[in-house]
Coordinates of N, CA, C and O in Angstrom, one line a residue:
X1 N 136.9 132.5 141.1 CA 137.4 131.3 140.5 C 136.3 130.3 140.3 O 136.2 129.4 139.4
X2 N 135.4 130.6 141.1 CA 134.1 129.1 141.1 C 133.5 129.5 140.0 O 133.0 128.6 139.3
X3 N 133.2 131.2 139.4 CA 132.3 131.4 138.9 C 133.0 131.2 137.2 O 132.3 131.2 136.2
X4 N 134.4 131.1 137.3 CA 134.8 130.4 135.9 C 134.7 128.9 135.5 O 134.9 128.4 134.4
X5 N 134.3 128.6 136.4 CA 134.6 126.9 136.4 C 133.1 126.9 136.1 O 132.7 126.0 135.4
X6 N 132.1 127.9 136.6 CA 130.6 127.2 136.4 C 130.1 127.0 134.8 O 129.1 126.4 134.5
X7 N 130.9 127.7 134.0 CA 130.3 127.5 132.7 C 130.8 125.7 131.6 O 130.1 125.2 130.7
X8 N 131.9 125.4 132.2 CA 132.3 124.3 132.1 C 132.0 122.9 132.4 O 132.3 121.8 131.9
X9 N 131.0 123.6 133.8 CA 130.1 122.5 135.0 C 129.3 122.4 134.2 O 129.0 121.2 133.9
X10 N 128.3 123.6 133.1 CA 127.1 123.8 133.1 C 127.5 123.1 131.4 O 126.9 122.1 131.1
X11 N 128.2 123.4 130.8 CA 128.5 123.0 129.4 C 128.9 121.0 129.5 O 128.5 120.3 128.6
X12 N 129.6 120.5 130.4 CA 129.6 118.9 130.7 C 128.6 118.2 131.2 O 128.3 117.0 131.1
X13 N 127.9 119.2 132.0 CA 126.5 118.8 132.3 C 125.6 118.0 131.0 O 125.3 116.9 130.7
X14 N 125.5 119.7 130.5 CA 124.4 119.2 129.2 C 125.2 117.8 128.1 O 124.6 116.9 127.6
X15 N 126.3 118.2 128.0 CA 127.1 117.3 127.5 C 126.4 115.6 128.0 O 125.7 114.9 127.3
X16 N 126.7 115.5 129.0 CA 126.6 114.3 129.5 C 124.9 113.6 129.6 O 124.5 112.4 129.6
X17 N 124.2 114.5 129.8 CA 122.7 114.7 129.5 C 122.3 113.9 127.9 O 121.5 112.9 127.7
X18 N 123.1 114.6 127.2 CA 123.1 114.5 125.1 C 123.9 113.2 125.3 O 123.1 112.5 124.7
X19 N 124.5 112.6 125.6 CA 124.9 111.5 125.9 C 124.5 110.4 126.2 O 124.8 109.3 125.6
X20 N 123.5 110.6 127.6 CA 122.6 109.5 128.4 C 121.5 109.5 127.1 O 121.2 108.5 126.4
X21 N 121.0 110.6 126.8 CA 119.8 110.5 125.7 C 120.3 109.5 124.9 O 119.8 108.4 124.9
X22 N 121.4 109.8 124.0 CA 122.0 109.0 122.9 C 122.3 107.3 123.3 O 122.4 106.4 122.5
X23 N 122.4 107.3 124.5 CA 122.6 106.1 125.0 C 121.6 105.4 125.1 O 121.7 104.2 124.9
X24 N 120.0 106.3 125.6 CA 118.9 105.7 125.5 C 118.4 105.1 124.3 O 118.0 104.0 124.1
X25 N 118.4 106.2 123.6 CA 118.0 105.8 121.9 C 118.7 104.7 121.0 O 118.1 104.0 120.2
X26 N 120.4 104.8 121.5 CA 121.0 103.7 121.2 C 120.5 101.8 121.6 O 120.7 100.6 121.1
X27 N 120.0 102.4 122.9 CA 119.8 100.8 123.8 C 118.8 100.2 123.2 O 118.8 99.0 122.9
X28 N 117.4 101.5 122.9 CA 116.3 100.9 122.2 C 116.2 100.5 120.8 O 115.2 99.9 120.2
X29 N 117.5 100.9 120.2 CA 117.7 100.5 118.6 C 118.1 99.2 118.9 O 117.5 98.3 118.3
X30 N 119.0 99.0 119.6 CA 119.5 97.8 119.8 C 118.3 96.8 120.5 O 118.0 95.8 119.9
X31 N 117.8 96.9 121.5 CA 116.9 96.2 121.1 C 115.6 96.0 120.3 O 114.8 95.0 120.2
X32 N 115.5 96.7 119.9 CA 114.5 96.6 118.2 C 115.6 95.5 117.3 O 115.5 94.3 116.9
X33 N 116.1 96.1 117.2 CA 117.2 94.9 116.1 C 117.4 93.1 116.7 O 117.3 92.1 116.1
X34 N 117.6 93.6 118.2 CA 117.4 92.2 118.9 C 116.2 91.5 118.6 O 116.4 90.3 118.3
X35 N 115.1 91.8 118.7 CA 113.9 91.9 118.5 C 113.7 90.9 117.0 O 113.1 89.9 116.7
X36 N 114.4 91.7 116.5 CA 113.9 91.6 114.7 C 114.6 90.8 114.7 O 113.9 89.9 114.2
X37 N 116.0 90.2 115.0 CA 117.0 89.4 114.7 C 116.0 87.9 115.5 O 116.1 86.8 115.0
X38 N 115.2 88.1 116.5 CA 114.8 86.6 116.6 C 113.4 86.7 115.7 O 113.1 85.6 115.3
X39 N 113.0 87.3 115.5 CA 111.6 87.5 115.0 C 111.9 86.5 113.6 O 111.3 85.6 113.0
X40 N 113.1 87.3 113.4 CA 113.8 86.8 111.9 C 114.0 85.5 111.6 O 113.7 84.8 110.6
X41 N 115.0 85.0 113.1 CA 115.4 83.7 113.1 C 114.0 82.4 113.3 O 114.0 81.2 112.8
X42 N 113.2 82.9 114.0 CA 111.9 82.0 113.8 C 111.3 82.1 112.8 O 110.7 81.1 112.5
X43 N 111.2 82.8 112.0 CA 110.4 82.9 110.2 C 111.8 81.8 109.8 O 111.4 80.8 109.3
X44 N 113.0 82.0 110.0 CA 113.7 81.4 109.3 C 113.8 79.8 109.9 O 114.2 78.8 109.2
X45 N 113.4 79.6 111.3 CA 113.2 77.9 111.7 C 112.0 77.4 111.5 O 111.9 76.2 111.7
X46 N 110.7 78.2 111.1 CA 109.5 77.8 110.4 C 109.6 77.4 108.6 O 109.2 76.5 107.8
X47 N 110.4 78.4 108.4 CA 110.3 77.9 106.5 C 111.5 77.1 106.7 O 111.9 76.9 105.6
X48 N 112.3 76.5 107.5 CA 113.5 75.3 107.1 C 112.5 74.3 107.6 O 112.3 73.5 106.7
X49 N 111.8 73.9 108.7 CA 110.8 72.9 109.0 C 110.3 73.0 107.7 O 110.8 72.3 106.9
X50 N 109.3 73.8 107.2 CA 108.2 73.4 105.8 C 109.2 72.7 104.7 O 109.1 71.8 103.9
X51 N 109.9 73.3 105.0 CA 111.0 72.8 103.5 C 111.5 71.4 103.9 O 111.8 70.7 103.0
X52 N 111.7 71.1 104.7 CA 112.3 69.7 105.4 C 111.3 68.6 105.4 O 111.4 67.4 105.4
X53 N 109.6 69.7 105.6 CA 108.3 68.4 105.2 C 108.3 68.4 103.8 O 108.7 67.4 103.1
X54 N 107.9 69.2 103.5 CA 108.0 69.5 102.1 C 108.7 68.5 100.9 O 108.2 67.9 99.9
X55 N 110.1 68.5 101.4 CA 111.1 67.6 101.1 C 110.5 65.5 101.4 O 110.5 64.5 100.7
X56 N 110.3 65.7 102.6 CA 109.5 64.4 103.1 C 108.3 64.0 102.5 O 107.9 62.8 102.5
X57 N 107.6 65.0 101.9 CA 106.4 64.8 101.0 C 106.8 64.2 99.4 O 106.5 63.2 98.7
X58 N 107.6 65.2 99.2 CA 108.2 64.6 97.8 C 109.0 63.2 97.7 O 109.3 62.7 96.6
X59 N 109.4 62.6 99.0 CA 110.0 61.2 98.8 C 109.2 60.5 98.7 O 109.3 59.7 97.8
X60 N 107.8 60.5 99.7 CA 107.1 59.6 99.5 C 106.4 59.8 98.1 O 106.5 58.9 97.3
X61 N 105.7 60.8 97.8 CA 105.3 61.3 96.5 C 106.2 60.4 95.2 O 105.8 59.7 94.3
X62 N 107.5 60.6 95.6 CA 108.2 59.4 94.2 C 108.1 58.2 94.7 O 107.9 57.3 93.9
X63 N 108.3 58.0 95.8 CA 108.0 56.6 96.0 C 106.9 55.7 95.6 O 106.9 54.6 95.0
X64 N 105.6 56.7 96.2 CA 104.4 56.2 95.6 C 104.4 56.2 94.4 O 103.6 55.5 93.7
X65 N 105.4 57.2 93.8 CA 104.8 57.1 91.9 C 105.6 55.9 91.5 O 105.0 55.2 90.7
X66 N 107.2 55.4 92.1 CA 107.4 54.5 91.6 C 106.4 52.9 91.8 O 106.0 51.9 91.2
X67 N 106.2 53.5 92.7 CA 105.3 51.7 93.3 C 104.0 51.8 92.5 O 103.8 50.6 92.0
X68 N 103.2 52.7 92.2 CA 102.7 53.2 91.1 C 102.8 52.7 89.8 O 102.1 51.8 89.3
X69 N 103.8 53.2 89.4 CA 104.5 52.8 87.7 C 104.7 51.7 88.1 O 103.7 51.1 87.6
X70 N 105.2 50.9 88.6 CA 105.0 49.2 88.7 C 104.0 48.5 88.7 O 104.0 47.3 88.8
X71 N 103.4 49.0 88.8 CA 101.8 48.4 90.2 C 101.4 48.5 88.8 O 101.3 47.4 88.2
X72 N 101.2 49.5 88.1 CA 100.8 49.2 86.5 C 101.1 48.5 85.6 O 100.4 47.7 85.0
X73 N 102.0 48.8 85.3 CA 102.7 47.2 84.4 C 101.9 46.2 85.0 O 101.0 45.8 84.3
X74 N 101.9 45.9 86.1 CA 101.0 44.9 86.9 C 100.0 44.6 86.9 O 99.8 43.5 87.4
X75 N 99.0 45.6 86.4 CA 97.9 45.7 86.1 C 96.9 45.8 87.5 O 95.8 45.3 87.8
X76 N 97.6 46.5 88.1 CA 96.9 47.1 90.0 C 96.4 48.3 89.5 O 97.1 49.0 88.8
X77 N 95.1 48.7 89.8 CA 94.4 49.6 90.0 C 94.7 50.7 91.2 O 95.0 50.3 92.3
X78 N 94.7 52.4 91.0 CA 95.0 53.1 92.1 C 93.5 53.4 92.5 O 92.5 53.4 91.9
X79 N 93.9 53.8 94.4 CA 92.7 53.9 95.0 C 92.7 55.3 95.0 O 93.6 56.1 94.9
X80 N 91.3 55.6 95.2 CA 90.6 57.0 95.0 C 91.3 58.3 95.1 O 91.3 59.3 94.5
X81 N 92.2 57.8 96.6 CA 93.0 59.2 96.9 C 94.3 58.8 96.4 O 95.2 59.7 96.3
X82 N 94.7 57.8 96.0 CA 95.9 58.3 94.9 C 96.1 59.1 93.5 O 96.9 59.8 93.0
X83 N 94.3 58.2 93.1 CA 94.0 58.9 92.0 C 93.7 60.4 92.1 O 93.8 61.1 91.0
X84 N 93.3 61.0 93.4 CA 92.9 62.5 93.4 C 94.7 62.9 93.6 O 95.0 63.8 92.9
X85 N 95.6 62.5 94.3 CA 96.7 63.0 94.8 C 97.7 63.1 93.6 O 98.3 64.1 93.4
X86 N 97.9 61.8 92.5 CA 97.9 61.5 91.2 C 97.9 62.7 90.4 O 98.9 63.3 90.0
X87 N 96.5 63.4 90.1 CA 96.2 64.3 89.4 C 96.8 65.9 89.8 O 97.2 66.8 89.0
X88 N 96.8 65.8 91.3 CA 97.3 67.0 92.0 C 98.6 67.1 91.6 O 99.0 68.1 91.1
X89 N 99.3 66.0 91.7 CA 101.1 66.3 91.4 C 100.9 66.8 90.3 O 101.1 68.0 90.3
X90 N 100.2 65.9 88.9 CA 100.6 66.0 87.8 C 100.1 67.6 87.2 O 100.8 67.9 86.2
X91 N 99.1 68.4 87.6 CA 98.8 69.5 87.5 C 99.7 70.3 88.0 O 99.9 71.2 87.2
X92 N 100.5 70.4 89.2 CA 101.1 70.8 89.6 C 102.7 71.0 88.6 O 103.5 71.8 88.1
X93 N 102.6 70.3 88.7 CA 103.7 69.8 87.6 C 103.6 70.6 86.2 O 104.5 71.3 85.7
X94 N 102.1 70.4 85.8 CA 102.0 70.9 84.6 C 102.2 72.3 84.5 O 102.6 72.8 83.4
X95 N 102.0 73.3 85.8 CA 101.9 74.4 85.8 C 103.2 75.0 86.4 O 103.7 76.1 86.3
X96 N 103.7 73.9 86.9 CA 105.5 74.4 87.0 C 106.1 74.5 85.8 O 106.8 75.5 85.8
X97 N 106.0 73.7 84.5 CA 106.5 73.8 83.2 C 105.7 74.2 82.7 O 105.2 73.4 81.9
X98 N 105.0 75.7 82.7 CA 104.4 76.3 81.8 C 105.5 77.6 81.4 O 105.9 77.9 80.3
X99 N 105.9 78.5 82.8 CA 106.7 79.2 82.3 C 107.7 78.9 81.7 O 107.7 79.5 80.6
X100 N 108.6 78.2 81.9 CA 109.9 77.1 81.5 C 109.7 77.3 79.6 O 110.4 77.9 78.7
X101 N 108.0 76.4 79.4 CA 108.1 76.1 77.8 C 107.6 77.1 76.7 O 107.7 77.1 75.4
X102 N 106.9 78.7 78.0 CA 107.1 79.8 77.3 C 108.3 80.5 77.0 O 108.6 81.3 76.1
X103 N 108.9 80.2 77.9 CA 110.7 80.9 77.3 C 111.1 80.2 76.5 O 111.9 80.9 75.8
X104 N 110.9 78.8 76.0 CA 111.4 77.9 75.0 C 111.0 78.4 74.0 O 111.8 78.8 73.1
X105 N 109.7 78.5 74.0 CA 109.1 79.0 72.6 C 109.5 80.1 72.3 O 109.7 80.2 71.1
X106 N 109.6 81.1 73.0 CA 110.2 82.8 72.8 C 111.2 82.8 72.3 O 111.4 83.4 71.3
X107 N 112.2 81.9 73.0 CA 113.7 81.7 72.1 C 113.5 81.1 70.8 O 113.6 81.7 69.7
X108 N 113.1 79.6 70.9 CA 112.8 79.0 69.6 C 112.4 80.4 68.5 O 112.9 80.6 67.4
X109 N 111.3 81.1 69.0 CA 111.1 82.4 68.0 C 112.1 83.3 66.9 O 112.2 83.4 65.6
X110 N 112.8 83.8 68.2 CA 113.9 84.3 68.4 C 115.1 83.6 67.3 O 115.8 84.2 66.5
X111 N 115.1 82.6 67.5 CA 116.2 81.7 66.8 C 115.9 81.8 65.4 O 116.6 82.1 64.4
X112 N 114.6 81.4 65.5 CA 114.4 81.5 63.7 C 114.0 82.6 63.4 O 113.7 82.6 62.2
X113 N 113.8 83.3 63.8 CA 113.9 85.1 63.4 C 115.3 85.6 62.6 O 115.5 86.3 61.6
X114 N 116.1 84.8 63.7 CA 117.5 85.7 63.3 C 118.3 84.6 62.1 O 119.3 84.8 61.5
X115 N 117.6 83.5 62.1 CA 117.9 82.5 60.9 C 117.6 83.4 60.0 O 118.4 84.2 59.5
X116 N 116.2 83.4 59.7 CA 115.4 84.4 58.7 C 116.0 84.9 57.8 O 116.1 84.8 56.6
X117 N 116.6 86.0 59.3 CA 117.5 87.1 58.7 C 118.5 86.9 57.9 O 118.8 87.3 56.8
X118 N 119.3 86.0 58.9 CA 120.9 85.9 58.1 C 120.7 85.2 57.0 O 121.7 85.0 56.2

């Protein structure tokens, strides 16, 4: 009778072996993901801080341009690093509306292409 039962022993054995493994492999996936999930969440509390200075930069940035555009009318002269900071926006600026006024122009194309036509 024992020697029927040993194949059963020997078959839940390995069973439960394939199991602990899977269990292993499982625990370390899960912590790899744990891992990644904060890894993740700090990239994601570093770029909401930059965006939140970022944001803080651009208030004072219009602010100064308003006080600026007044200060002109006024006939106030800007100092050195507003005039370097001045130029920085406005290039910046410029090269933000470059793609923008190549799609304009492609359409505008476009538009009177198909005028043309019709």
């Amino acid at each position: 009778q024992l020697s029927k039962l040993e194949p059963a022993v020997i078959e839940s054995t390995e069973r439960i072996k394939k199991l602990e493994k899977q269990t292993a492999r499982d625990q370390n996936t899960v912590q790899k993901l744990q891992n990644d999930t904060k890894d993740h969440n700090t990239t994601v509390k570093t770029l909401k801080e930059e965006i939140n200075e970022y944001n803080s930069s651009l208030k004072r940035l219009e602010t100064d341009f308003q006080e600026v555009k007044q200060s002109q009318s006024e006939g106030v002269v800007l100092t050195e690093e507003q005039e370097v900071e001045f130029e920085r926006v406005k290039e910046a600026a410029a090269a933000a509306s470059d793609e923008p006024k190549r799609a304009l122009k492609k359409l505008s194309r476009q538009l009177e292409n198909k005028r043309a036509v019709a």
